[in-house]
Amino acid sequence: MFVPIAVAVVVGVLGWAYQATKPPPPKICGSPDGPLVTSPRVRLSDGRHLAYRETGVSKEEAKYKIIVIHGFDSSKDLNLPASQELIEELGIYFLFFDRAGYGDSDPNPKRSVKSEAFDIQELADKLQIGSKFYVLGVSMGAYPIWGCLKYIPNRLSGAALVVPFVHYWWPCFPSQLAKEAFKTLCVQDQWVFRVAYHAPWLFYWWMTQKWFPSLSIMAGNMSIFSQPDLEMLKKLSEIPSAGQEKIRQQGVHESLHRDIMAGYSKWEFDPLDINNPFPDNEGEQGAVIFRDAGCGSSGAGGGCSGMGISSSDPSASKDIGVPKEQAKYKVILVHGFDSSKDIYLPLSQDLIDELGLYLVTYDRAGYGESDPNPKRSVKSEAFDLQELADQLELGPKFHVIGISIGTYSIWACLKYIPHRLAGVALVVPVINYWWLSFPSELFSKNYKKQLARDQWKLGIAHYTPGLTYWWLTQKWFPSSSILERHPIIFSKQDVEIIQTISKIPMPDEHKIRQQGVYESLHRDIMVHFGKWDFDPMELKNPFPNNEGSVHLWQGHKDSLVPFEMQRYLAQKLPWIQYHELPDSGHLIIHHNKLCEAIFRDAAVAAMVLGVAGVLWEHQKMKPPPPRICGSPNGPQVTSPRIKLRDEGI
């Protein structure tokens, strides 16, 4: 029986593998089961159709006839923000078209660099724009330009490549240069391009499998965008567009996948070997580098630190608001992950004066200019906060606000120094999945909702904290969605907030981690997700006589903190006033209206705020020693500091 069973298993596996690597048939526009044709089209000699759009002056009057080639996941509806005055002044006729498989243009199963060039030539001939024309290619749309320069240079009046993609296997690139440039890409993107180049027959499977992340741009990873890009994306979001569905309506394989496969396939020529198509300077071409621009520089369509968004004040301990002698509310704010005392708070001066608010922010141990604490724990954070209050003479009682992962300090205050608290607020507090009072089913359900990389990260921090540094810095597997700024961690509102904050001057990100990524970020994860001395759900009400109150704020669409577990926690601790915001994510404290509303609503009890963060770099198993501020090899001290009893500062 073994042989027939083995044969059946092998056949079954091979059948599954074949089906997994075989893309579905395209949904061709105009076919019985396909999308409707909604654009003018021309019929090519091989029977395919290309959809096009004409703008600008009439082609009969035009001085410049320009064919625009859109980029990846775009279409003929590409927005070029050229004013009508400029178009008329220069006499420009624009011809946009959907490349094969995009929008309303028929797919081409044999799409290549060469075929794209001849599609352009035939389109120009069908629309009778003349013997010569200009071509402009954007991003991935630049490989058809290289094809034009190789195969139809006699038809070109000029060529422009805007942020053109680069093929890392072009033969004329020095191997060391190509290798170094390739390694600057996200690991997931490196694998996508390798598969496209070395094993294109596997490409559909790779792009659709769920085991490993594939292409960062398709996942909407904001970290690929520069600040100018984010600003441009915000502007473009306000302009009506055709939508991604129409761009990919004939199948994601026929549009996006074939684009990558054609661009990163083995070319018949090396662009660096192309001869000048205008030897007598009868055409135009050139290269320009914009130092402060990103990939969106064509106008065709982050980054922000995401969870740890800070303002530009450089001081190491800072206070804002009314003088503490006149304050109604003295508040200590505990920042979140990969953040600092310079956290950005959109509070108006009018609200601060109205509430009589005196607010102190500080760098937690190992962050910014506060000394590292190799014995940092949930308990030590509470006593650091208490001693800060005493040295700054805030009085016997004060309010505390914790943000995101910074809320473990707040839970510690509720446990160890409840008598010092006048009011408490926890904003989007990060959950430790191993708190004992969580039911196992609730724990398992929400823990498994995370990406596998985050399950591993948290499991290692809890069970084998000594491996945390290695896991967060190794390059073999993705280690953290926050580290990679994976789009799954951002709600729609979070993305809008990031785009808004990207316009605000920010301090050097390096300063937050300047004493070592291990002493700041990694210890934060190890402490929060480690084994606690107490279970927060067994805490007693710190205000039994209603002399103060505790507030907890949670976004319903927060992908970092499960609202189900937060609800359970609030049910177990009925003395917590629970606020769940239906359309909000994790960055509610940076939304000006929400921030002020939270402060105003919780004025007497406790102000509010919340942030988490992003991880970053380094390798090696053993973490490097911290670079302590003020030590011979450490950063300079540029802020006022206080000396603690344990000799830390």
XYZ file of C-alpha atoms in Angstrom:
649
model
C 0.000 0.000 0.000
C 2.900 2.356 0.664
C 3.863 2.814 -3.011
C 0.411 3.822 -4.315
C -0.095 6.117 -1.307
C 3.306 7.748 -1.909
C 2.531 8.143 -5.607
C -0.839 9.692 -4.784
C 0.779 12.129 -2.337
C 3.484 13.128 -4.836
C 0.921 13.608 -7.598
C -1.253 15.644 -5.254
C 1.634 17.863 -4.206
C 2.727 18.368 -7.818
C -0.838 19.206 -8.812
C -1.133 21.719 -6.003
C 2.249 23.244 -6.916
C 1.238 23.543 -10.562
C -2.036 25.255 -9.668
C -0.269 27.582 -7.206
C 2.205 28.756 -9.846
C -0.385 29.118 -12.624
C -1.982 32.578 -12.740
C -5.709 32.912 -13.453
C -6.784 33.876 -16.993
C -7.097 37.626 -17.591
C -10.491 39.357 -17.636
C -10.106 41.077 -21.033
C -11.962 44.352 -21.534
C -14.924 43.971 -23.879
C -15.110 40.167 -23.507
C -18.385 38.616 -22.233
C -17.105 38.232 -18.654
C -14.642 41.123 -18.737
C -14.850 44.814 -17.769
C -16.479 47.343 -20.053
C -14.345 49.391 -22.448
C -14.633 53.009 -21.306
C -11.760 54.669 -23.217
C -10.845 55.286 -26.864
C -8.546 52.532 -28.156
C -6.445 51.677 -31.219
C -6.074 48.193 -32.676
C -2.477 46.996 -33.069
C -1.175 44.733 -35.810
C -1.225 41.675 -33.531
C -4.921 42.238 -32.718
C -4.427 43.743 -29.261
C -5.890 47.112 -28.284
C -4.230 50.049 -26.529
C -6.362 52.597 -24.659
C -5.207 56.219 -24.797
C -5.954 59.763 -23.634
C -5.012 63.044 -25.366
C -4.564 66.402 -23.623
C -2.931 69.746 -24.313
C -3.055 71.680 -27.572
C -4.205 69.957 -30.738
C -1.562 67.777 -32.386
C -1.822 69.838 -35.575
C -0.744 72.989 -33.670
C 1.710 71.354 -31.272
C 5.400 72.236 -31.149
C 6.099 69.293 -28.853
C 4.287 65.952 -29.147
C 5.013 63.940 -26.001
C 4.038 60.325 -25.309
C 3.891 59.777 -21.532
C 4.546 56.247 -20.198
C 3.042 55.651 -16.780
C 4.761 53.761 -13.982
C 3.933 50.743 -11.824
C 0.309 50.378 -10.692
C -0.667 53.519 -12.630
C -2.448 54.255 -15.908
C -3.133 56.759 -18.671
C -4.991 58.795 -16.021
C -1.635 59.713 -14.498
C -1.819 63.258 -13.127
C 0.810 65.688 -14.434
C 0.368 69.028 -12.629
C 1.386 71.181 -15.602
C -0.590 74.426 -15.792
C -2.703 75.195 -18.853
C -0.713 78.398 -19.275
C 2.551 76.463 -19.547
C 1.036 73.901 -21.930
C -0.226 76.632 -24.250
C 2.970 78.674 -23.977
C 5.133 75.713 -25.009
C 2.592 74.236 -27.419
C 2.510 70.744 -25.865
C 0.375 67.832 -27.036
C 0.314 64.955 -24.510
C -0.534 61.384 -25.435
C -1.099 59.078 -22.455
C -1.849 55.376 -22.836
C -2.477 52.281 -20.711
C 0.442 49.914 -21.140
C -0.374 46.268 -21.984
C -2.541 44.661 -19.292
C -3.271 47.941 -17.503
C -6.631 49.748 -17.500
C -8.439 49.238 -20.823
C -5.422 47.957 -22.825
C -5.362 44.270 -23.723
C -2.826 42.061 -21.907
C 0.280 40.844 -23.699
C 1.483 37.436 -22.435
C 4.759 38.091 -24.268
C 5.299 41.551 -22.817
C 8.964 42.590 -22.834
C 11.188 45.647 -23.031
C 11.177 45.306 -26.813
C 7.417 44.826 -27.205
C 6.730 47.958 -25.148
C 8.884 50.051 -27.491
C 7.060 48.801 -30.593
C 3.680 49.339 -28.898
C 4.660 53.003 -28.495
C 5.757 53.283 -32.113
C 2.563 51.680 -33.439
C 0.380 53.860 -31.197
C 2.125 56.973 -32.556
C 1.568 55.796 -36.133
C -2.098 54.898 -35.600
C -2.784 58.349 -34.141
C -0.675 60.044 -36.838
C 1.430 62.195 -34.562
C 4.293 62.332 -37.041
C 7.608 60.730 -37.853
C 9.229 61.946 -34.626
C 7.969 62.477 -31.091
C 9.152 62.891 -27.511
C 8.857 60.139 -24.890
C 8.667 60.604 -21.119
C 8.767 57.579 -18.798
C 7.963 57.629 -15.083
C 9.517 55.166 -12.608
C 8.835 51.601 -13.860
C 7.614 53.190 -17.079
C 11.242 54.034 -17.840
C 12.094 50.552 -19.140
C 9.963 51.185 -22.297
C 12.086 54.335 -22.760
C 15.265 52.236 -22.723
C 13.522 50.024 -25.306
C 12.793 53.082 -27.479
C 16.402 54.259 -27.228
C 17.542 50.800 -28.340
C 14.970 49.777 -30.964
C 13.372 52.960 -32.385
C 15.902 55.787 -31.802
C 15.124 57.134 -35.330
C 11.587 58.017 -34.169
C 12.640 60.103 -31.153
C 12.884 63.883 -30.894
C 13.848 63.651 -27.230
C 13.611 61.386 -24.198
C 13.111 61.931 -20.464
C 13.399 59.337 -17.698
C 11.825 60.480 -14.420
C 12.993 58.562 -11.322
C 13.705 55.576 -13.623
C 13.805 52.107 -12.090
C 17.181 50.336 -12.069
C 17.833 46.730 -13.093
C 20.427 45.347 -10.667
C 21.600 42.717 -13.165
C 22.577 45.007 -16.033
C 26.034 43.597 -16.994
C 27.874 46.916 -17.098
C 27.198 47.751 -13.447
C 30.276 47.000 -11.294
C 29.333 43.967 -9.212
C 30.241 45.660 -5.929
C 28.105 48.715 -6.733
C 25.115 46.561 -7.736
C 25.512 44.436 -4.614
C 25.690 47.423 -2.271
C 22.690 49.111 -3.907
C 20.662 45.885 -3.861
C 21.258 45.428 -0.137
C 19.763 48.839 0.609
C 16.364 47.439 -0.436
C 13.962 45.824 2.037
C 14.676 42.094 2.291
C 11.202 41.333 0.926
C 11.871 43.449 -2.175
C 15.222 41.768 -2.746
C 13.429 38.420 -2.913
C 10.768 39.736 -5.306
C 13.375 40.955 -7.786
C 15.470 37.786 -7.439
C 12.470 35.609 -8.252
C 11.514 37.837 -11.220
C 15.026 37.567 -12.623
C 16.030 33.985 -11.824
C 12.684 32.120 -11.657
C 9.917 34.103 -13.419
C 7.793 30.940 -13.665
C 7.474 31.105 -9.851
C 6.619 34.780 -9.768
C 2.832 34.543 -9.531
C 3.100 32.105 -6.626
C 5.624 34.299 -4.792
C 3.488 37.411 -5.143
C 0.324 35.677 -3.913
C 1.645 33.380 -1.133
C 0.944 34.389 2.474
C 3.960 32.898 4.248
C 6.428 35.722 3.606
C 5.941 39.423 2.786
C 6.408 40.145 -0.926
C 6.654 43.633 -2.446
C 6.660 46.611 -0.065
C 5.155 49.045 -2.595
C 2.148 46.752 -3.186
C 1.690 46.400 0.567
C 1.555 50.196 0.906
C 4.666 50.391 3.099
C 4.968 54.095 4.012
C 8.698 53.834 4.774
C 9.507 53.775 1.034
C 8.331 57.378 0.756
C 10.404 60.450 1.553
C 8.850 63.449 3.296
C 8.313 65.274 -0.043
C 6.629 62.102 -1.319
C 4.249 62.033 1.656
C 3.349 65.673 1.118
C 2.683 64.957 -2.550
C 0.582 61.893 -1.727
C -1.587 63.999 0.546
C -2.199 66.505 -2.259
C -2.903 63.735 -4.760
C -5.380 62.094 -2.366
C -7.544 65.200 -2.729
C -7.708 64.816 -6.540
C -10.379 62.469 -7.996
C -8.720 59.463 -9.662
C -9.691 56.369 -11.599
C -9.020 54.085 -8.646
C -6.802 51.018 -8.265
C -9.621 48.674 -9.291
C -9.732 50.059 -12.846
C -5.939 50.018 -13.143
C -5.827 46.282 -12.341
C -9.257 45.307 -13.668
C -7.922 42.711 -16.136
C -5.950 40.923 -13.444
C -3.110 41.801 -11.107
C -0.863 39.294 -12.873
C -1.395 40.818 -16.322
C -0.749 44.354 -15.065
C 1.545 44.494 -12.036
C 3.266 41.108 -12.081
C 4.140 41.198 -15.784
C 5.520 44.713 -15.318
C 8.059 43.471 -12.776
C 8.828 40.324 -14.757
C 9.468 42.333 -17.948
C 11.490 45.006 -16.172
C 13.647 42.570 -14.191
C 13.939 39.827 -16.824
C 17.136 39.122 -18.755
C 17.373 41.896 -21.323
C 18.671 41.509 -24.878
C 20.907 44.543 -24.397
C 22.651 46.563 -21.700
C 21.415 50.189 -21.519
C 24.951 51.289 -20.696
C 25.984 50.094 -24.163
C 23.393 52.196 -26.027
C 24.806 54.733 -28.476
C 23.805 58.383 -28.287
C 20.570 58.621 -30.340
C 21.296 62.298 -31.010
C 24.962 62.422 -32.089
C 24.512 65.835 -33.675
C 22.588 67.259 -30.689
C 19.370 67.209 -32.703
C 17.456 65.793 -29.713
C 17.232 66.337 -25.993
C 18.092 64.133 -23.054
C 19.665 64.631 -19.680
C 19.851 63.725 -16.005
C 18.970 65.895 -13.033
C 19.308 65.033 -9.359
C 16.931 66.704 -6.884
C 18.512 66.463 -3.457
C 15.326 66.886 -1.430
C 12.903 65.009 -3.673
C 11.655 61.447 -3.543
C 10.069 59.056 -6.025
C 6.973 61.236 -6.294
C 8.887 64.076 -7.958
C 6.900 63.685 -11.179
C 3.696 64.444 -9.320
C 2.534 60.980 -10.320
C 2.031 59.049 -7.527
C 7.176 57.586 4.914
C 9.151 59.025 6.240
C 7.582 59.575 9.589
C 8.661 57.512 12.542
C 5.101 56.300 12.846
C 4.731 55.449 16.494
C 7.329 57.786 17.985
C 6.507 61.204 16.568
C 8.402 64.044 18.185
C 8.613 67.810 17.925
C 11.808 69.805 17.427
C 12.615 71.002 20.949
C 16.163 69.771 21.804
C 16.046 69.944 25.631
C 16.329 66.730 27.689
C 13.743 67.463 30.312
C 11.154 70.008 29.459
C 8.024 71.564 30.786
C 5.310 73.489 29.030
C 2.226 75.361 30.117
C 1.532 77.742 32.944
C 4.047 78.137 35.819
C 3.770 75.182 38.178
C 3.073 77.537 41.095
C -0.138 78.647 39.328
C -1.101 75.285 37.783
C -4.386 73.544 38.491
C -3.053 70.324 36.989
C 0.570 69.184 37.220
C 1.002 66.393 34.727
C 3.923 64.058 33.992
C 3.728 62.607 30.501
C 5.409 59.247 29.779
C 6.361 58.919 26.100
C 5.977 55.756 24.031
C 8.250 53.522 21.993
C 11.009 55.163 19.915
C 9.891 58.564 21.158
C 11.176 61.050 23.723
C 10.391 64.075 25.847
C 10.050 65.992 22.556
C 6.830 64.181 21.649
C 4.535 66.212 19.398
C 1.309 67.309 21.138
C -1.159 69.426 19.140
C -2.404 71.404 22.158
C -3.383 75.034 21.720
C -2.095 77.657 24.123
C -5.698 78.696 24.741
C -6.575 75.217 26.046
C -3.428 75.064 28.175
C -4.282 78.423 29.774
C -7.951 77.489 30.198
C -7.117 74.251 32.022
C -4.210 75.729 33.967
C -1.973 72.932 32.734
C 1.680 72.432 33.690
C 3.117 69.510 31.720
C 6.467 67.764 32.265
C 7.902 65.377 29.686
C 11.117 63.419 30.172
C 13.328 60.864 28.420
C 12.814 57.437 29.939
C 15.923 55.421 30.905
C 18.175 54.827 27.887
C 16.285 57.238 25.642
C 17.576 60.609 24.477
C 19.816 62.055 27.184
C 18.651 59.975 30.153
C 21.183 57.416 31.383
C 20.513 53.754 30.549
C 19.393 51.427 33.303
C 20.607 47.849 32.816
C 18.170 46.852 35.579
C 15.235 48.640 34.018
C 11.923 47.088 35.031
C 8.262 47.957 35.353
C 8.917 48.822 39.001
C 12.021 50.962 38.376
C 10.102 53.110 35.899
C 7.526 54.020 38.561
C 10.169 55.090 41.059
C 12.079 57.052 38.394
C 8.874 58.962 37.767
C 8.275 59.566 41.482
C 11.818 60.830 42.053
C 11.557 63.132 39.032
C 8.397 64.642 40.556
C 10.128 65.135 43.916
C 13.246 66.759 42.464
C 11.097 69.100 40.364
C 8.968 69.845 43.465
C 5.637 69.012 41.890
C 4.058 68.419 45.294
C 2.631 65.368 47.061
C 0.220 64.505 44.229
C 0.350 64.823 40.441
C -1.359 63.503 37.323
C 0.289 60.925 35.054
C -0.349 60.168 31.401
C 1.142 57.204 29.573
C 1.275 56.629 25.851
C 1.327 53.253 24.125
C 4.194 51.155 25.478
C 4.966 53.969 27.934
C 1.868 52.888 29.849
C 3.726 50.112 31.647
C 5.161 52.939 33.759
C 1.587 54.001 34.547
C 0.499 50.510 35.595
C 3.554 50.488 37.859
C 2.502 53.823 39.384
C -0.939 52.378 40.113
C 0.747 49.427 41.814
C 3.671 51.001 43.682
C 2.895 54.706 44.231
C -0.908 55.080 44.071
C -0.818 57.522 47.009
C 1.087 60.027 44.851
C -1.483 60.139 42.047
C -4.103 62.833 41.493
C -5.371 61.337 38.233
C -4.345 58.802 35.609
C -4.746 58.397 31.853
C -3.635 55.514 29.655
C -3.796 56.257 25.933
C -3.788 53.291 23.523
C -1.945 51.257 26.181
C -0.009 48.305 24.804
C -1.153 44.941 26.182
C 1.120 42.313 27.687
C -0.482 39.114 26.401
C 0.880 37.122 29.343
C -0.987 38.956 32.115
C -2.414 36.063 34.091
C -6.039 37.203 34.204
C -6.518 37.071 30.443
C -8.547 33.977 29.450
C -6.459 31.612 27.336
C -8.967 31.701 24.459
C -8.920 35.516 24.327
C -5.105 35.489 24.488
C -4.779 32.895 21.718
C -7.345 34.523 19.411
C -5.752 37.986 19.517
C -2.140 36.812 19.622
C -2.660 34.872 16.395
C -4.121 37.937 14.665
C -0.630 39.433 14.565
C 1.833 38.811 11.776
C 4.054 35.805 12.432
C 7.116 38.059 12.827
C 5.446 39.923 15.700
C 4.383 36.713 17.406
C 8.011 35.610 17.331
C 9.237 39.006 18.550
C 6.939 39.049 21.560
C 7.486 35.375 22.356
C 11.260 35.844 22.368
C 11.016 38.989 24.541
C 8.885 37.070 27.047
C 10.499 33.628 27.129
C 14.108 34.228 26.004
C 14.832 37.973 26.436
C 18.552 37.324 25.975
C 17.846 36.668 22.278
C 15.842 39.877 21.728
C 18.777 41.931 20.427
C 19.779 39.208 17.975
C 16.223 38.698 16.702
C 15.593 42.397 16.135
C 18.850 42.912 14.254
C 19.234 39.691 12.186
C 18.624 39.993 8.443
C 17.388 36.498 7.589
C 13.736 36.897 8.549
C 11.471 39.915 9.036
C 11.444 40.574 12.789
C 8.944 43.316 13.538
C 6.110 45.028 11.662
C 6.841 48.296 13.482
C 10.494 48.079 12.472
C 9.453 47.652 8.835
C 6.580 50.157 9.082
C 4.264 47.511 7.717
C 0.981 49.088 6.539
C -1.020 46.669 8.687
C -0.128 48.746 11.758
C -1.731 51.920 10.410
C -5.439 52.708 10.200
C -6.757 55.133 7.589
C -6.819 57.874 10.229
C -3.222 57.035 11.256
C -2.038 57.507 7.654
C -3.766 60.892 7.467
C -2.135 61.931 10.753
C 1.312 60.858 9.518
C 0.860 62.872 6.328
C -0.117 65.945 8.359
C 2.752 65.612 10.825
C 5.272 65.084 8.031
C 5.078 68.850 7.407
C 6.215 69.653 10.962
C 9.988 69.986 11.648
C 11.237 66.945 13.544
C 14.410 66.396 15.606
C 17.103 64.019 14.457
C 15.734 60.484 14.916
C 19.225 59.417 15.950
C 19.058 61.486 19.145
C 16.251 59.328 20.538
C 18.484 56.221 20.247
C 21.860 57.894 20.563
C 22.896 55.824 23.591
C 22.194 52.580 21.779
C 19.185 50.922 20.173
C 19.479 48.129 22.728
C 19.335 50.446 25.740
C 16.339 52.355 24.412
C 14.121 50.278 22.131
C 15.034 46.694 22.919
C 14.870 47.107 26.699
C 11.456 48.701 26.271
C 10.143 45.568 24.559
C 11.871 43.218 26.997
C 10.476 45.030 30.043
C 6.930 45.454 28.785
C 6.525 41.916 27.445
C 8.579 40.293 30.175
C 7.309 38.649 33.369
C 5.705 41.206 35.685
C 5.640 41.116 39.497
C 1.909 41.758 39.461
C -1.196 41.416 37.298
C -2.733 44.822 36.451
C -6.200 43.275 36.499
C -5.802 42.602 40.232
C -5.062 46.232 41.085
C -7.341 48.069 43.500
C -9.020 51.376 42.797
C -6.479 54.088 43.717
C -9.334 56.560 44.238
C -11.897 54.749 46.447
C -13.456 58.052 47.521
C -13.630 59.483 43.980
C -10.854 61.950 44.735
C -9.412 61.173 41.316
C -10.107 58.915 38.354
C -8.465 56.670 35.787
C -9.223 56.961 32.062
C -8.293 54.563 29.262
C -8.527 55.614 25.588
C -8.552 53.073 22.767
C -9.002 53.275 18.982
C -11.368 50.630 17.617
C -9.237 50.330 14.460
C -5.915 50.149 16.292
C -3.953 47.289 14.691
C -1.238 47.328 17.363
C -3.502 46.989 20.393
C -6.553 44.659 20.190
C -9.666 46.462 21.403
C -11.167 43.111 22.506
C -8.470 42.678 25.155
C -8.788 46.306 26.210
C -12.523 45.856 26.703
C -11.934 42.779 28.833
C -9.426 44.678 30.965
C -11.903 47.533 31.472
C -14.606 45.049 32.512
C -12.259 43.499 35.073
C -11.408 46.973 36.446
C -14.774 48.789 36.525
C -13.188 51.812 38.209
C -11.453 52.610 34.887
C -13.443 54.954 32.642
C -13.114 53.322 29.210
C -13.343 55.380 25.996
C -13.320 53.545 22.643
C -13.133 55.751 19.541
C -14.870 53.974 16.601
C -12.877 55.311 13.611
C -9.490 55.814 15.267
C -6.222 53.896 15.217
C -3.087 54.144 17.315
C -2.049 57.767 16.762
C -5.052 59.522 18.288
C -2.884 61.746 20.475
C -1.427 63.432 17.390
C -4.852 64.335 15.981
C -5.383 67.913 17.107
C -9.140 67.722 17.645
C -8.985 64.344 19.385
C -6.033 65.389 21.523
C -7.759 68.534 22.749
C -11.063 66.705 23.207
C -9.342 64.061 25.311
C -7.608 66.669 27.455
C -10.779 68.656 27.931
C -12.936 65.607 28.682
C -10.475 64.218 31.193
C -9.399 67.562 32.643
C -10.035 66.917 36.308
C -9.158 63.244 36.233
C -6.113 63.065 34.039
C -4.959 64.402 30.749
C -4.193 61.946 27.987
C -1.854 60.802 25.296
C -0.534 57.709 23.485
C 2.210 56.614 21.176
C 4.175 53.485 20.267
C 7.108 53.284 17.894
C 9.491 51.844 15.433
C 12.644 49.823 15.790
C 15.763 50.121 13.765
C 19.208 48.753 13.056
C 22.447 46.793 13.891
C 23.557 43.149 13.795
C 25.564 40.819 16.115
C 24.235 38.660 18.900
C 25.774 40.624 21.744
C 24.477 44.172 22.120
C 27.050 47.006 22.112
C 27.728 48.944 25.339
C 25.683 52.126 25.749
C 27.248 55.492 24.877
C 26.394 57.332 28.080
C 25.874 61.080 27.819
C 28.755 62.968 29.399
C 31.168 59.969 29.295
C 34.479 60.356 27.362
C 33.103 58.591 24.266
C 29.460 59.480 24.725
C 27.250 62.304 23.471
C 27.491 65.726 25.034
C 24.970 66.747 27.681
C 22.933 69.636 26.283
C 19.959 69.629 28.647
C 19.283 70.192 32.356
C 19.394 66.924 34.320
C 18.794 65.711 37.882
C 20.824 63.105 39.782
C 18.944 60.041 41.090
C 19.812 58.074 44.207
C 21.118 55.133 42.144
C 23.715 57.458 40.521
C 21.776 57.571 37.244
C 20.826 60.918 35.725
